[in-house]
């Protein structure tokens, strides 16, 4: 009886209110993580990492870069994961983009220690991604590819994400010293560890 009750509880669907609250919370957490990374001059992976690269090298607004870079991936999400996933992801990215701009305006220029910024910033991104994944959404970009690889091929989303992130973080050598890039790599490993430990196939079934 206890086993049946536990399975029913884990499989219960999220309500619309829970989904909305999750998207807003995830966007707030991710935008704060990006603010720490930007302020520390650190890097991360995924489209967020590319957005930081564009911001630090070309001066592109971080929120705008996040919004534009995610657009090409919506079609892939719609094709492989369905319209609900694509719609939720689009809403999540829009919120992340807006909150990233608001965070910069609200917090202003802050001197963040590179070690703290790289590690805590990436950890916050991992937590935010996990919230989105558990509510059938993603921050778009390579995380959608990672989720599809997990669903279709059985590969861990965290492992796939780590492969993409390694390539992107290495590109940060364009604007950051090797020591900061090394710290960023450690931060990305922490982000992936959050996903590897907490987002396994079949572990969390609610949608």
Short mmCIF file of C-alpha atoms in Angstrom, two decimals:
data_model
loop_
_atom_site.label_atom_id
_atom_site.label_comp_id
_atom_site.label_asym_id
_atom_site.label_seq_id
_atom_site.Cartn_x
_atom_site.Cartn_y
_atom_site.Cartn_z
CA UNK A 1 0.00 0.00 0.00
CA UNK A 2 2.78 2.40 0.91
CA UNK A 3 4.59 1.65 -2.34
CA UNK A 4 1.47 2.33 -4.41
CA UNK A 5 0.81 5.55 -2.54
CA UNK A 6 4.38 6.72 -3.07
CA UNK A 7 4.22 6.02 -6.81
CA UNK A 8 0.94 7.91 -7.15
CA UNK A 9 2.35 10.85 -5.26
CA UNK A 10 5.47 11.06 -7.44
CA UNK A 11 3.43 10.75 -10.65
CA UNK A 12 0.93 13.50 -9.76
CA UNK A 13 0.80 16.26 -12.35
CA UNK A 14 1.69 19.82 -11.46
CA UNK A 15 -1.13 22.34 -11.38
CA UNK A 16 -1.02 25.43 -13.64
CA UNK A 17 -0.32 27.61 -10.58
CA UNK A 18 2.61 25.39 -9.61
CA UNK A 19 3.99 25.56 -13.15
CA UNK A 20 3.76 29.36 -13.25
CA UNK A 21 5.40 29.69 -9.84
CA UNK A 22 8.16 27.33 -10.94
CA UNK A 23 8.90 29.26 -14.16
CA UNK A 24 9.10 32.57 -12.30
CA UNK A 25 11.26 31.11 -9.52
CA UNK A 26 13.61 29.42 -11.98
CA UNK A 27 13.97 32.62 -14.00
CA UNK A 28 14.82 34.60 -10.86
CA UNK A 29 17.42 32.05 -9.76
CA UNK A 30 19.01 31.80 -13.22
CA UNK A 31 19.12 35.57 -13.72
CA UNK A 32 20.85 35.99 -10.35
CA UNK A 33 23.37 33.31 -11.29
CA UNK A 34 24.07 35.08 -14.58
CA UNK A 35 24.50 38.39 -12.75
CA UNK A 36 27.14 36.84 -10.48
CA UNK A 37 28.96 35.30 -13.44
CA UNK A 38 28.95 38.55 -15.40
CA UNK A 39 30.07 40.61 -12.40
CA UNK A 40 32.91 38.17 -11.70
CA UNK A 41 33.98 38.07 -15.34
CA UNK A 42 33.42 34.31 -15.26
CA UNK A 43 31.82 32.03 -17.83
CA UNK A 44 29.33 29.23 -18.12
CA UNK A 45 28.11 26.88 -20.81
CA UNK A 46 25.04 26.62 -23.02
CA UNK A 47 23.43 29.55 -24.77
CA UNK A 48 23.81 31.46 -21.49
CA UNK A 49 27.57 31.09 -21.86
CA UNK A 50 27.44 32.31 -25.45
CA UNK A 51 25.30 35.26 -24.30
CA UNK A 52 27.91 36.14 -21.66
CA UNK A 53 30.61 35.86 -24.33
CA UNK A 54 28.73 38.32 -26.57
CA UNK A 55 28.14 40.65 -23.64
CA UNK A 56 31.77 40.70 -22.51
CA UNK A 57 33.31 41.00 -25.97
CA UNK A 58 30.79 43.02 -27.99
CA UNK A 59 28.80 44.79 -25.28
CA UNK A 60 25.51 43.16 -26.31
CA UNK A 61 22.79 43.41 -23.65
CA UNK A 62 22.73 40.13 -21.72
CA UNK A 63 18.94 39.81 -21.63
CA UNK A 64 18.62 40.50 -25.35
CA UNK A 65 21.37 38.02 -26.21
CA UNK A 66 19.67 35.28 -24.17
CA UNK A 67 16.32 35.94 -25.85
CA UNK A 68 17.68 35.91 -29.42
CA UNK A 69 19.99 32.92 -29.03
CA UNK A 70 17.14 30.72 -27.76
CA UNK A 71 14.83 31.32 -30.74
CA UNK A 72 16.34 28.73 -33.15
CA UNK A 73 15.90 25.97 -30.55
CA UNK A 74 12.13 26.36 -30.10
CA UNK A 75 11.44 24.47 -33.31
CA UNK A 76 13.58 21.57 -32.11
CA UNK A 77 11.75 21.52 -28.79
CA UNK A 78 8.37 21.63 -30.54
CA UNK A 79 9.34 18.79 -32.88
CA UNK A 80 10.74 16.45 -30.25
CA UNK A 81 9.01 17.44 -27.00
CA UNK A 82 5.65 18.92 -28.05
CA UNK A 83 3.96 22.31 -28.05
CA UNK A 84 3.55 22.50 -24.28
CA UNK A 85 7.28 22.07 -23.70
CA UNK A 86 8.12 24.61 -26.41
CA UNK A 87 5.62 27.14 -25.04
CA UNK A 88 6.81 26.78 -21.46
CA UNK A 89 10.42 27.08 -22.59
CA UNK A 90 9.62 30.26 -24.54
CA UNK A 91 7.94 31.76 -21.47
CA UNK A 92 10.89 30.73 -19.28
CA UNK A 93 13.44 32.30 -21.65
CA UNK A 94 11.42 35.51 -21.88
CA UNK A 95 11.32 35.71 -18.08
CA UNK A 96 15.05 34.98 -17.79
CA UNK A 97 15.81 37.63 -20.40
CA UNK A 98 13.67 40.26 -18.66
CA UNK A 99 14.94 39.42 -15.16
CA UNK A 100 18.56 39.47 -16.34
CA UNK A 101 18.09 43.04 -17.51
CA UNK A 102 16.24 43.98 -14.31
CA UNK A 103 18.93 42.37 -12.14
CA UNK A 104 21.61 44.45 -13.81
CA UNK A 105 19.64 47.64 -13.23
CA UNK A 106 18.58 46.79 -9.68
CA UNK A 107 21.94 45.58 -8.37
CA UNK A 108 24.20 47.83 -10.40
CA UNK A 109 27.96 47.38 -10.65
CA UNK A 110 29.18 44.90 -8.05
CA UNK A 111 32.70 43.63 -7.49
CA UNK A 112 32.28 39.86 -7.18
CA UNK A 113 35.14 37.56 -6.24
CA UNK A 114 35.90 35.32 -9.26
CA UNK A 115 35.87 32.12 -7.17
CA UNK A 116 32.52 32.95 -5.60
CA UNK A 117 31.03 34.19 -8.86
CA UNK A 118 32.10 31.18 -10.92
CA UNK A 119 31.07 28.52 -8.41
CA UNK A 120 27.92 30.01 -6.90
CA UNK A 121 26.77 31.53 -10.19
CA UNK A 122 26.94 28.18 -11.99
CA UNK A 123 25.35 26.38 -9.03
CA UNK A 124 22.40 28.77 -9.22
CA UNK A 125 22.07 28.08 -12.94
CA UNK A 126 22.00 24.36 -12.24
CA UNK A 127 19.26 24.78 -9.64
CA UNK A 128 17.23 26.95 -12.00
CA UNK A 129 17.62 24.47 -14.86
CA UNK A 130 16.52 21.64 -12.60
CA UNK A 131 13.35 23.51 -11.63
CA UNK A 132 12.52 24.06 -15.30
CA UNK A 133 13.24 20.46 -16.27
CA UNK A 134 10.91 19.18 -13.57
CA UNK A 135 8.12 21.34 -14.94
CA UNK A 136 8.51 20.22 -18.55
CA UNK A 137 10.43 23.29 -19.68
CA UNK A 138 13.99 24.39 -20.30
CA UNK A 139 16.00 27.59 -20.77
CA UNK A 140 16.16 26.54 -24.46
CA UNK A 141 19.48 26.27 -26.23
CA UNK A 142 21.66 23.21 -25.72
CA UNK A 143 19.66 22.12 -22.68
CA UNK A 144 16.86 21.12 -25.08
CA UNK A 145 19.35 18.98 -27.01
CA UNK A 146 20.48 17.44 -23.71
CA UNK A 147 16.92 16.56 -22.69
CA UNK A 148 16.17 15.05 -26.11
CA UNK A 149 19.36 12.96 -25.90
CA UNK A 150 18.22 11.72 -22.49
CA UNK A 151 14.69 10.89 -23.67
CA UNK A 152 15.61 9.36 -27.03
CA UNK A 153 19.04 7.82 -26.41
CA UNK A 154 19.06 7.28 -22.66
CA UNK A 155 22.08 9.54 -22.17
CA UNK A 156 22.22 11.59 -18.97
CA UNK A 157 21.21 15.19 -19.65
CA UNK A 158 23.99 16.37 -17.34
CA UNK A 159 26.64 14.46 -19.27
CA UNK A 160 25.51 15.86 -22.62
CA UNK A 161 25.29 19.36 -21.20
CA UNK A 162 28.83 19.05 -19.81
CA UNK A 163 30.21 18.21 -23.28
CA UNK A 164 28.64 21.34 -24.80
CA UNK A 165 29.66 23.48 -21.86
CA UNK A 166 33.31 22.45 -22.03
CA UNK A 167 33.56 23.78 -25.58
CA UNK A 168 31.84 27.06 -24.73
CA UNK A 169 33.80 27.74 -21.53
CA UNK A 170 37.06 27.20 -23.40
CA UNK A 171 35.96 30.01 -25.74
CA UNK A 172 35.94 32.35 -22.73
CA UNK A 173 39.72 32.61 -23.10
CA UNK A 174 38.88 35.37 -25.58
CA UNK A 175 37.96 37.77 -22.73
CA UNK A 176 39.03 36.12 -19.47
CA UNK A 177 42.43 35.05 -18.10
CA UNK A 178 43.19 31.30 -17.92
CA UNK A 179 42.76 31.29 -14.14
CA UNK A 180 39.20 32.61 -14.41
CA UNK A 181 38.40 30.18 -17.22
CA UNK A 182 39.65 27.33 -15.03
CA UNK A 183 37.39 28.52 -12.21
CA UNK A 184 34.52 28.75 -14.69
CA UNK A 185 35.17 25.16 -15.77
CA UNK A 186 34.93 24.08 -12.13
CA UNK A 187 31.68 26.01 -11.86
CA UNK A 188 30.27 24.34 -14.97
CA UNK A 189 31.23 20.97 -13.52
CA UNK A 190 29.21 21.91 -10.44
CA UNK A 191 26.24 22.88 -12.63
CA UNK A 192 26.40 19.54 -14.41
CA UNK A 193 26.75 17.70 -11.10
CA UNK A 194 23.49 19.26 -9.91
CA UNK A 195 21.75 17.91 -13.01
CA UNK A 196 23.46 14.50 -12.95
CA UNK A 197 22.53 13.88 -9.31
CA UNK A 198 19.00 15.22 -9.48
CA UNK A 199 17.67 14.67 -12.99
CA UNK A 200 17.84 10.98 -13.79
CA UNK A 201 15.43 9.21 -16.18
CA UNK A 202 12.41 7.90 -14.28
CA UNK A 203 13.33 9.52 -10.98
CA UNK A 204 10.87 12.38 -11.18
CA UNK A 205 7.72 11.78 -13.24
CA UNK A 206 5.45 14.74 -12.54
CA UNK A 207 4.79 17.11 -15.44
#
